PDB file of C-alpha atoms in Angstrom:
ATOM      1  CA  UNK G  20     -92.210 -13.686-247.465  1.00  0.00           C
ATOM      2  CA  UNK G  21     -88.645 -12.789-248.695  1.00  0.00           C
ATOM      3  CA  UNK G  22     -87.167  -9.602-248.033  1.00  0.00           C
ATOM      4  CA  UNK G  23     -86.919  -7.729-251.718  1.00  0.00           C
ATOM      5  CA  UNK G  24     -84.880  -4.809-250.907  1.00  0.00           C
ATOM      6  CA  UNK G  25     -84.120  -2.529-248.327  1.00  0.00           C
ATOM      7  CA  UNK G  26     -83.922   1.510-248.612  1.00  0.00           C
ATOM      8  CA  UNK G  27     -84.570   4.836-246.581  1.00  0.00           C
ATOM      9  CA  UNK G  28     -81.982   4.762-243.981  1.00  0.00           C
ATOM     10  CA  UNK G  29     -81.899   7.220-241.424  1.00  0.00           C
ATOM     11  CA  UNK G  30     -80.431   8.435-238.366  1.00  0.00           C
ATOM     12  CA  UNK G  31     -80.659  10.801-236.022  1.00  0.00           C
ATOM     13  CA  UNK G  32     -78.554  12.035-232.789  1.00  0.00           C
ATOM     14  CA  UNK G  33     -80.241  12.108-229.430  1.00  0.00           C
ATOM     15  CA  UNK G  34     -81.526  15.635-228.728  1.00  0.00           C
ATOM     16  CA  UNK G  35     -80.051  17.937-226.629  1.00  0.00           C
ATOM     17  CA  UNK G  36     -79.779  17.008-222.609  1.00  0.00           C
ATOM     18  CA  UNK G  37     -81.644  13.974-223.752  1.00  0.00           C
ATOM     19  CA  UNK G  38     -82.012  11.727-220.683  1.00  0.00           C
ATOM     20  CA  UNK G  39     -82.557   7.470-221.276  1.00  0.00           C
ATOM     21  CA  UNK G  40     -84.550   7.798-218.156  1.00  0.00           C
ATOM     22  CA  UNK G  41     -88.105   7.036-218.886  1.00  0.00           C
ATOM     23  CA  UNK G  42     -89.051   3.391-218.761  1.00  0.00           C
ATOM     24  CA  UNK G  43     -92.243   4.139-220.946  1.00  0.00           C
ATOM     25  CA  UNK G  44     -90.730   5.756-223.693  1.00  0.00           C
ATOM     26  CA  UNK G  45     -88.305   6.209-226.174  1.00  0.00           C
ATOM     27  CA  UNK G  46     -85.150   8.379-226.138  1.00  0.00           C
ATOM     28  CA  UNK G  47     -86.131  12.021-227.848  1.00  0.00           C
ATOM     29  CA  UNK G  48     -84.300  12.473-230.880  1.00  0.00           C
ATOM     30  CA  UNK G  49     -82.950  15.152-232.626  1.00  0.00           C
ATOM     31  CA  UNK G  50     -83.615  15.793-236.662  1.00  0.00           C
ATOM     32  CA  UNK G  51     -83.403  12.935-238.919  1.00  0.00           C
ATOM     33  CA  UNK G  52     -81.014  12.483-241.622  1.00  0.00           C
ATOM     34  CA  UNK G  53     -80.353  10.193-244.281  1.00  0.00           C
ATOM     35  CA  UNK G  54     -77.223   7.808-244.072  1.00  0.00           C
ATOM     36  CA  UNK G  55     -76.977   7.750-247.769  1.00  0.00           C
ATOM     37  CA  UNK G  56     -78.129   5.282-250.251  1.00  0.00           C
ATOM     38  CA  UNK G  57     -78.639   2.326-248.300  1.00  0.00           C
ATOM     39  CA  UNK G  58     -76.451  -0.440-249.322  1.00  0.00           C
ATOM     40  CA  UNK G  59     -76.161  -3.442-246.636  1.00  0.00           C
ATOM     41  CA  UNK G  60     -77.634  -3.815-242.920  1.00  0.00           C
ATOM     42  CA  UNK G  61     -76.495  -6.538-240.391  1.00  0.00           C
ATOM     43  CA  UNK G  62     -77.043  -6.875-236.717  1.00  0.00           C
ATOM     44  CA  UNK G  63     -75.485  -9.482-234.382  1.00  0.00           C
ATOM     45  CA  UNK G  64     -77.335  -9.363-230.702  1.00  0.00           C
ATOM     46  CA  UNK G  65     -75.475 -11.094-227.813  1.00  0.00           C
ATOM     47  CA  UNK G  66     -77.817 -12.613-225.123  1.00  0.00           C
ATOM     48  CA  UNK G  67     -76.979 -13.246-221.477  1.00  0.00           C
ATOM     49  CA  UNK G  68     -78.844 -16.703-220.402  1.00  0.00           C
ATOM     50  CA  UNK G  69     -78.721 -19.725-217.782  1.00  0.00           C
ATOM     51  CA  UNK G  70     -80.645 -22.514-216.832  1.00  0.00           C
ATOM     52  CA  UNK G  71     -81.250 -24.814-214.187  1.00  0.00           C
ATOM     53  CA  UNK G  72     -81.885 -28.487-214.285  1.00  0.00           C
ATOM     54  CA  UNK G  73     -83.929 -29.945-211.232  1.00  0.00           C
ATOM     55  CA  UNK G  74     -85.740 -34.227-211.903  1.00  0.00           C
ATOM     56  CA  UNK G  75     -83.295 -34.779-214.838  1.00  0.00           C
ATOM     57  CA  UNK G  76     -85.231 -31.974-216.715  1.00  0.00           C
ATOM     58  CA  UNK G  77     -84.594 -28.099-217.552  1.00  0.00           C
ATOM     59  CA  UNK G  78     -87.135 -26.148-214.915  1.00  0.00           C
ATOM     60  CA  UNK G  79     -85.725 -22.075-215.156  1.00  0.00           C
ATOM     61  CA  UNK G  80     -84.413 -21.088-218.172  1.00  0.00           C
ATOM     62  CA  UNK G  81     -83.904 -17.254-218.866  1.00  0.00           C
ATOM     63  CA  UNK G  82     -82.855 -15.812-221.836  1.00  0.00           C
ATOM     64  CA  UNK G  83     -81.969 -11.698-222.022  1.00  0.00           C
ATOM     65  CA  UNK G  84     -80.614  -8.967-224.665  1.00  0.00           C
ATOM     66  CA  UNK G  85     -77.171  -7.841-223.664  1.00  0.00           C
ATOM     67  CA  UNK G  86     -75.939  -6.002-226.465  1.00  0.00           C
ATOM     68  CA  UNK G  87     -74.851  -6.390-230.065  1.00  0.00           C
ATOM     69  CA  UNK G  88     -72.903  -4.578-232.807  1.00  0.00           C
ATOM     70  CA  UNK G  89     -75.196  -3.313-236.375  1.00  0.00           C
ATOM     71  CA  UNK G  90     -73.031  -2.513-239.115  1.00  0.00           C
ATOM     72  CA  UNK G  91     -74.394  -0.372-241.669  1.00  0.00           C
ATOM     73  CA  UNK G  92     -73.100   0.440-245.020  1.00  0.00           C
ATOM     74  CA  UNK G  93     -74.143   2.952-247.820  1.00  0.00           C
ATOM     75  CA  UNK G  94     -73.150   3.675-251.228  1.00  0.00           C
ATOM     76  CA  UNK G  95     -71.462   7.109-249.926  1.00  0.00           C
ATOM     77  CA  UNK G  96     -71.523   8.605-246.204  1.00  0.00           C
ATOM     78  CA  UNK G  97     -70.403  11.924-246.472  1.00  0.00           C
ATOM     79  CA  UNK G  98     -67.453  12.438-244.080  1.00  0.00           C
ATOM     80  CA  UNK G  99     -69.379  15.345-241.923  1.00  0.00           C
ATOM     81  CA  UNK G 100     -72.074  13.182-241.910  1.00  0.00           C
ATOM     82  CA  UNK G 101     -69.880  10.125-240.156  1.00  0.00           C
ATOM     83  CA  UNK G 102     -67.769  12.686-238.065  1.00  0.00           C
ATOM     84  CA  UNK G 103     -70.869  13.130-236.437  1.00  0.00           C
ATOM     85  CA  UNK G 104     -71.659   9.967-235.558  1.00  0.00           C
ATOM     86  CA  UNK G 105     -68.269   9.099-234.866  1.00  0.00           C
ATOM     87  CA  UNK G 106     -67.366  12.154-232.371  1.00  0.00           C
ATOM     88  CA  UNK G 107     -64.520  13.004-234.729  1.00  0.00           C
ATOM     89  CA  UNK G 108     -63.149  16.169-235.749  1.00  0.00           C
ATOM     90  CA  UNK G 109     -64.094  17.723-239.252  1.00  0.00           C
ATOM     91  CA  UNK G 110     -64.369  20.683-241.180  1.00  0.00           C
ATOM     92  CA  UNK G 111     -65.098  20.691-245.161  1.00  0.00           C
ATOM     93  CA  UNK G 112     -62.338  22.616-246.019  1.00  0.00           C
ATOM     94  CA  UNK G 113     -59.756  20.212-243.950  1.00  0.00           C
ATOM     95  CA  UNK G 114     -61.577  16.637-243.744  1.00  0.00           C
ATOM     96  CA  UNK G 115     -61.840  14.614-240.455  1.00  0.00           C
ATOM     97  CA  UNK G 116     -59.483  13.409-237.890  1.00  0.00           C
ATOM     98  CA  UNK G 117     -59.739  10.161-235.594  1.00  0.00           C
ATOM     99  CA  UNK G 118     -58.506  10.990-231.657  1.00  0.00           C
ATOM    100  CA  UNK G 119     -58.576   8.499-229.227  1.00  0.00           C
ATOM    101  CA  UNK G 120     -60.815  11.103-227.187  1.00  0.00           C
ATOM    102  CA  UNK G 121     -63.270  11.269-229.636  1.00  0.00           C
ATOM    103  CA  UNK G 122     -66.806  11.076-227.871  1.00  0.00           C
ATOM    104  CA  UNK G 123     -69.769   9.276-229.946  1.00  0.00           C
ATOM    105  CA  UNK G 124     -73.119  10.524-229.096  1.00  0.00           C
ATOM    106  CA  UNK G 125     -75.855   7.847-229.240  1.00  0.00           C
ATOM    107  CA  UNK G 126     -78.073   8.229-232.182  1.00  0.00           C
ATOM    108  CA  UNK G 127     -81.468   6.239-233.615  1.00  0.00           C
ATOM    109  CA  UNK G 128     -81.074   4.381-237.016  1.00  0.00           C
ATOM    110  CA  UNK G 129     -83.978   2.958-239.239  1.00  0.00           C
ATOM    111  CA  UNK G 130     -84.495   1.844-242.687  1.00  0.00           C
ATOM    112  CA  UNK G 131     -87.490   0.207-244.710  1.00  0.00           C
ATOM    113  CA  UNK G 132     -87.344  -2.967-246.239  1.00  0.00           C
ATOM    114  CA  UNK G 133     -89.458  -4.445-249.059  1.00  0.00           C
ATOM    115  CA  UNK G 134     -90.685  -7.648-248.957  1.00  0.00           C
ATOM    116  CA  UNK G 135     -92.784 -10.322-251.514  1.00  0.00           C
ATOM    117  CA  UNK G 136     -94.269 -13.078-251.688  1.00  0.00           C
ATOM    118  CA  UNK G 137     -97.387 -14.691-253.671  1.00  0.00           C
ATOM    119  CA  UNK G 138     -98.033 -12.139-255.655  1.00  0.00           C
ATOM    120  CA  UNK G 139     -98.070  -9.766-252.634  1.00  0.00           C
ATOM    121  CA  UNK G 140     -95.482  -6.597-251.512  1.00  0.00           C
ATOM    122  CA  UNK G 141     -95.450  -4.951-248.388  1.00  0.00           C
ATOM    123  CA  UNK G 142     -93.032  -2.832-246.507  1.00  0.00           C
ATOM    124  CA  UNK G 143     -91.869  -3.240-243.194  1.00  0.00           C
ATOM    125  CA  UNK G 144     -89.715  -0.585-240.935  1.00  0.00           C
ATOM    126  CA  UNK G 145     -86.671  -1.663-239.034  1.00  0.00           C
ATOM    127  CA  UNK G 146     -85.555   0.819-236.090  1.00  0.00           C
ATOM    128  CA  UNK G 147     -83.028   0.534-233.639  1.00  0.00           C
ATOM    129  CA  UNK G 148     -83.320   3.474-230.417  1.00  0.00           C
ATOM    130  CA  UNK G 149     -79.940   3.165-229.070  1.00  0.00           C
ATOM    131  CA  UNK G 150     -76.949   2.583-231.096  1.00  0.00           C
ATOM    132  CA  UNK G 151     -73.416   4.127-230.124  1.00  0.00           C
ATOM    133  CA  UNK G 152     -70.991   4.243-233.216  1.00  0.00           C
ATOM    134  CA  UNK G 153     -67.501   3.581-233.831  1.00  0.00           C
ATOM    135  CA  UNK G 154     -64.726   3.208-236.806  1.00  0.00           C
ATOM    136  CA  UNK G 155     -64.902  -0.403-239.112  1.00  0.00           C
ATOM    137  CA  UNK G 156     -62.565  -1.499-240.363  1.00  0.00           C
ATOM    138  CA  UNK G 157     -61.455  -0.616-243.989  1.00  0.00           C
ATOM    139  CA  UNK G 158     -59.385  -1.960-246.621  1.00  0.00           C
ATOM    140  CA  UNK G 159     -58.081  -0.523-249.497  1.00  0.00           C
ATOM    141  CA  UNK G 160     -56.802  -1.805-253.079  1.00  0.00           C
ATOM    142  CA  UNK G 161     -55.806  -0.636-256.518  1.00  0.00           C
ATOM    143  CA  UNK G 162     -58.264  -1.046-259.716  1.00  0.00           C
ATOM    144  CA  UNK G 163     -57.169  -4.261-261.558  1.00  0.00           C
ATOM    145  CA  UNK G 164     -58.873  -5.876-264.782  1.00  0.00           C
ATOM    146  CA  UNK G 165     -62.110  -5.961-262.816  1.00  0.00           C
ATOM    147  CA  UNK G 166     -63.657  -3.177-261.170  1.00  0.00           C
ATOM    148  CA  UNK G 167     -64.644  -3.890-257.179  1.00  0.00           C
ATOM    149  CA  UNK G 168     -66.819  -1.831-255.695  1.00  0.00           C
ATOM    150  CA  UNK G 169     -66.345  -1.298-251.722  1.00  0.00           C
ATOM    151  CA  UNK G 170     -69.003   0.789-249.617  1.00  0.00           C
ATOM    152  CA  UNK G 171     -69.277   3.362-246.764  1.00  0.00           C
ATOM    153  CA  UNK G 172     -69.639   1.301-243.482  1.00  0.00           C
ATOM    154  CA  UNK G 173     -69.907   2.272-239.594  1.00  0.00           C
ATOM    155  CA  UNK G 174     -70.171   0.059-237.009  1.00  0.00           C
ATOM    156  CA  UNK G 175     -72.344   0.617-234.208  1.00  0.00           C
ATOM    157  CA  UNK G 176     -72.665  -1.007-230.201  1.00  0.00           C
ATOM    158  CA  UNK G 177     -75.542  -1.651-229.810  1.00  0.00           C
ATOM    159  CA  UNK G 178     -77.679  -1.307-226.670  1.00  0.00           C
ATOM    160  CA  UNK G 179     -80.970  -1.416-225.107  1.00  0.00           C
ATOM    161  CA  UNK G 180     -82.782   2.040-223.785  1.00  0.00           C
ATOM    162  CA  UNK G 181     -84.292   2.242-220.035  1.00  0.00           C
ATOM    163  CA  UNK G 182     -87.744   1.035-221.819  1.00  0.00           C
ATOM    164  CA  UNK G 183     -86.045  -2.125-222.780  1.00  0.00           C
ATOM    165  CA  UNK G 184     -87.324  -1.936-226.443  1.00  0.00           C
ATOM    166  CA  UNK G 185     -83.590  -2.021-228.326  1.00  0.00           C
ATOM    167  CA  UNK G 186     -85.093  -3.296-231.912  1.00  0.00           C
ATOM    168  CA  UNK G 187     -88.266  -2.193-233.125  1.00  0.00           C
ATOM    169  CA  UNK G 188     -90.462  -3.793-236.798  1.00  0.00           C
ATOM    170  CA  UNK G 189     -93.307  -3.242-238.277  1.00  0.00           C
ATOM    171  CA  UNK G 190     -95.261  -4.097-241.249  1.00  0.00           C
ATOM    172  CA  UNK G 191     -96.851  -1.821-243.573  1.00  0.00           C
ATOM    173  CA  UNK G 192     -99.149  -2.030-246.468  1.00  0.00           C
ATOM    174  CA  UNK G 193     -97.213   1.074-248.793  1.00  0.00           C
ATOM    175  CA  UNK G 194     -93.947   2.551-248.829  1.00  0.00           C
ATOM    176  CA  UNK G 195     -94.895   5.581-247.542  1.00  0.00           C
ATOM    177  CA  UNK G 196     -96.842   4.206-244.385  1.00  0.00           C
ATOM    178  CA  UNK G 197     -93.485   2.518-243.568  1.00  0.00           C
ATOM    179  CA  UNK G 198     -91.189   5.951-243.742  1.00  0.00           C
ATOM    180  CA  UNK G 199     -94.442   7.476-241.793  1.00  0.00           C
ATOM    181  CA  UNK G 200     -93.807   5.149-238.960  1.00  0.00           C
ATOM    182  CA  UNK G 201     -90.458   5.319-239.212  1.00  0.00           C
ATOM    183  CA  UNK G 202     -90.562   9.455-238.877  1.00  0.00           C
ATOM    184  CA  UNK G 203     -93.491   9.125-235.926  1.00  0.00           C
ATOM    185  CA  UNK G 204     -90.305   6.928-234.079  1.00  0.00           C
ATOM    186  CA  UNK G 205     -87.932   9.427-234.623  1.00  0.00           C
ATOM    187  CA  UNK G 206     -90.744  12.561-233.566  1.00  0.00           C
ATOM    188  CA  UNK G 207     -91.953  10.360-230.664  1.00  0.00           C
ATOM    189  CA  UNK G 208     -95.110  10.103-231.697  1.00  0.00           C
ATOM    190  CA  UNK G 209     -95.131   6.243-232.941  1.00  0.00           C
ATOM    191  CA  UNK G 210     -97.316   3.511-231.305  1.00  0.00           C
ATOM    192  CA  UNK G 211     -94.722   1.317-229.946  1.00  0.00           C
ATOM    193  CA  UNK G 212     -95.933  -2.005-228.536  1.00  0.00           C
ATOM    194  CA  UNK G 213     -95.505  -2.726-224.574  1.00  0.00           C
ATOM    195  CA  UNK G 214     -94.971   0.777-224.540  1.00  0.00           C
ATOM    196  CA  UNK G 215     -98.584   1.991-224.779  1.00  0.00           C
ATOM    197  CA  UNK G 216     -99.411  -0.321-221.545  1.00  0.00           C
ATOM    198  CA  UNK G 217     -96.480   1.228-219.583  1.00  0.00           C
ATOM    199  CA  UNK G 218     -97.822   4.419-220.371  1.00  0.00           C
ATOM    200  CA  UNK G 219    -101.380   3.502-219.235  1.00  0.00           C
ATOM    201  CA  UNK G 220     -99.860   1.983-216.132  1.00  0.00           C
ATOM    202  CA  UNK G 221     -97.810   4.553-215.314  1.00  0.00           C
ATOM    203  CA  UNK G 222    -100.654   7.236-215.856  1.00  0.00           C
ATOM    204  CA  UNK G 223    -103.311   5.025-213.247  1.00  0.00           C
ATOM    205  CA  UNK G 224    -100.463   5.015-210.072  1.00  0.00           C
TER     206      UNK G 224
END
């Protein structure tokens, strides 16, 4: 099915003294806020593989996730909001300021995305556990005959937690089961899968 649309983005800082210890769970999270009216999502993961050829044939192969970047854009991103994520300085009354000792905290970051097909709709949440931003790149430009429209974009390193789950999807029937699960990931309280056998096996030893 073809993706439709995509809305509800969120974020959230890790929580206080929050430790990416736990190989059975998820980092703990702070409260959730919206990034603003989602606009545009890409991610770009980098892999590390190899493989080894043995009787003129390819017998090991391994393929892992290294890390990536997700750029995320909105129709506004209020400059507290992005200070935030960004480790910068800000106040209302006096803006933000970029220093080269600024200190990013890792945050999650979902969205929903809407997809048909044959007559049918469903919803699916995208969620990413780990994501450490910094400043995009911007460019600037008078109004001419035509009026261009430019968004609010971060860029984010991405990585993968201690439980090795670094992207997380899933499909929903409504709208509102997919912001559910999407809130149950940022609470902790979301079914992840592989985690829920981690858990058990941790639990038996």
């Amino acid at each position: 099915m073809a993706i439709y649309g995509a809305r509800n983005s969120m974020w959230a800082p890790w929580a206080d003294n929050a430790q990416d210890t736990d190989p059975t769970k998820l980092p703990a999270y702070g409260a959730a806020k919206t990034f603003g009216e989602l606009n545009k999502v890409t991610d770009s993961p980098n892999f590390n593989e190899g493989s080894m050829p043995g009787d003129d044939q390819i017998v090991l192969y391994e393929k892992h996730f290294k890390d990536g970047t997700v750029d995320a854009e909105s129709v506004f991103l209020p400059l507290t909001d992005a200070a935030k994520m960004l480790g910068a300085s800000v106040d209302e009354a006096n803006g933000m300021s970029h220093g080269d000792d600024d200190d990013p905290p890792y945050i999650g970051y979902g969205f929903i995305t809407h997809h048909v097909g044959k007559g049918k709709h469903f919803f699916q949440t995208v969620f990413y556990p780990k994501l450490k931003a910094s400043p995009s790149a911007e460019d600037f430009e008078t109004r001419g005959d035509n009026i261009n429209f430019k968004t609010d974009k971060l860029s984010f390193r991405w990585e993968s937690p201690v439980c090795r789950k670094y992207k997380i999807k899933k499909d929903c029937a409504t709208e509102s089961e997919a912001k559910a699960y999407l809130a149950e990931l940022f609470a902790g309280t979301a079914k992840v899968p592989g985690l829920d056998a981690a858990q058990a096996q941790q639990a038996q030893q």
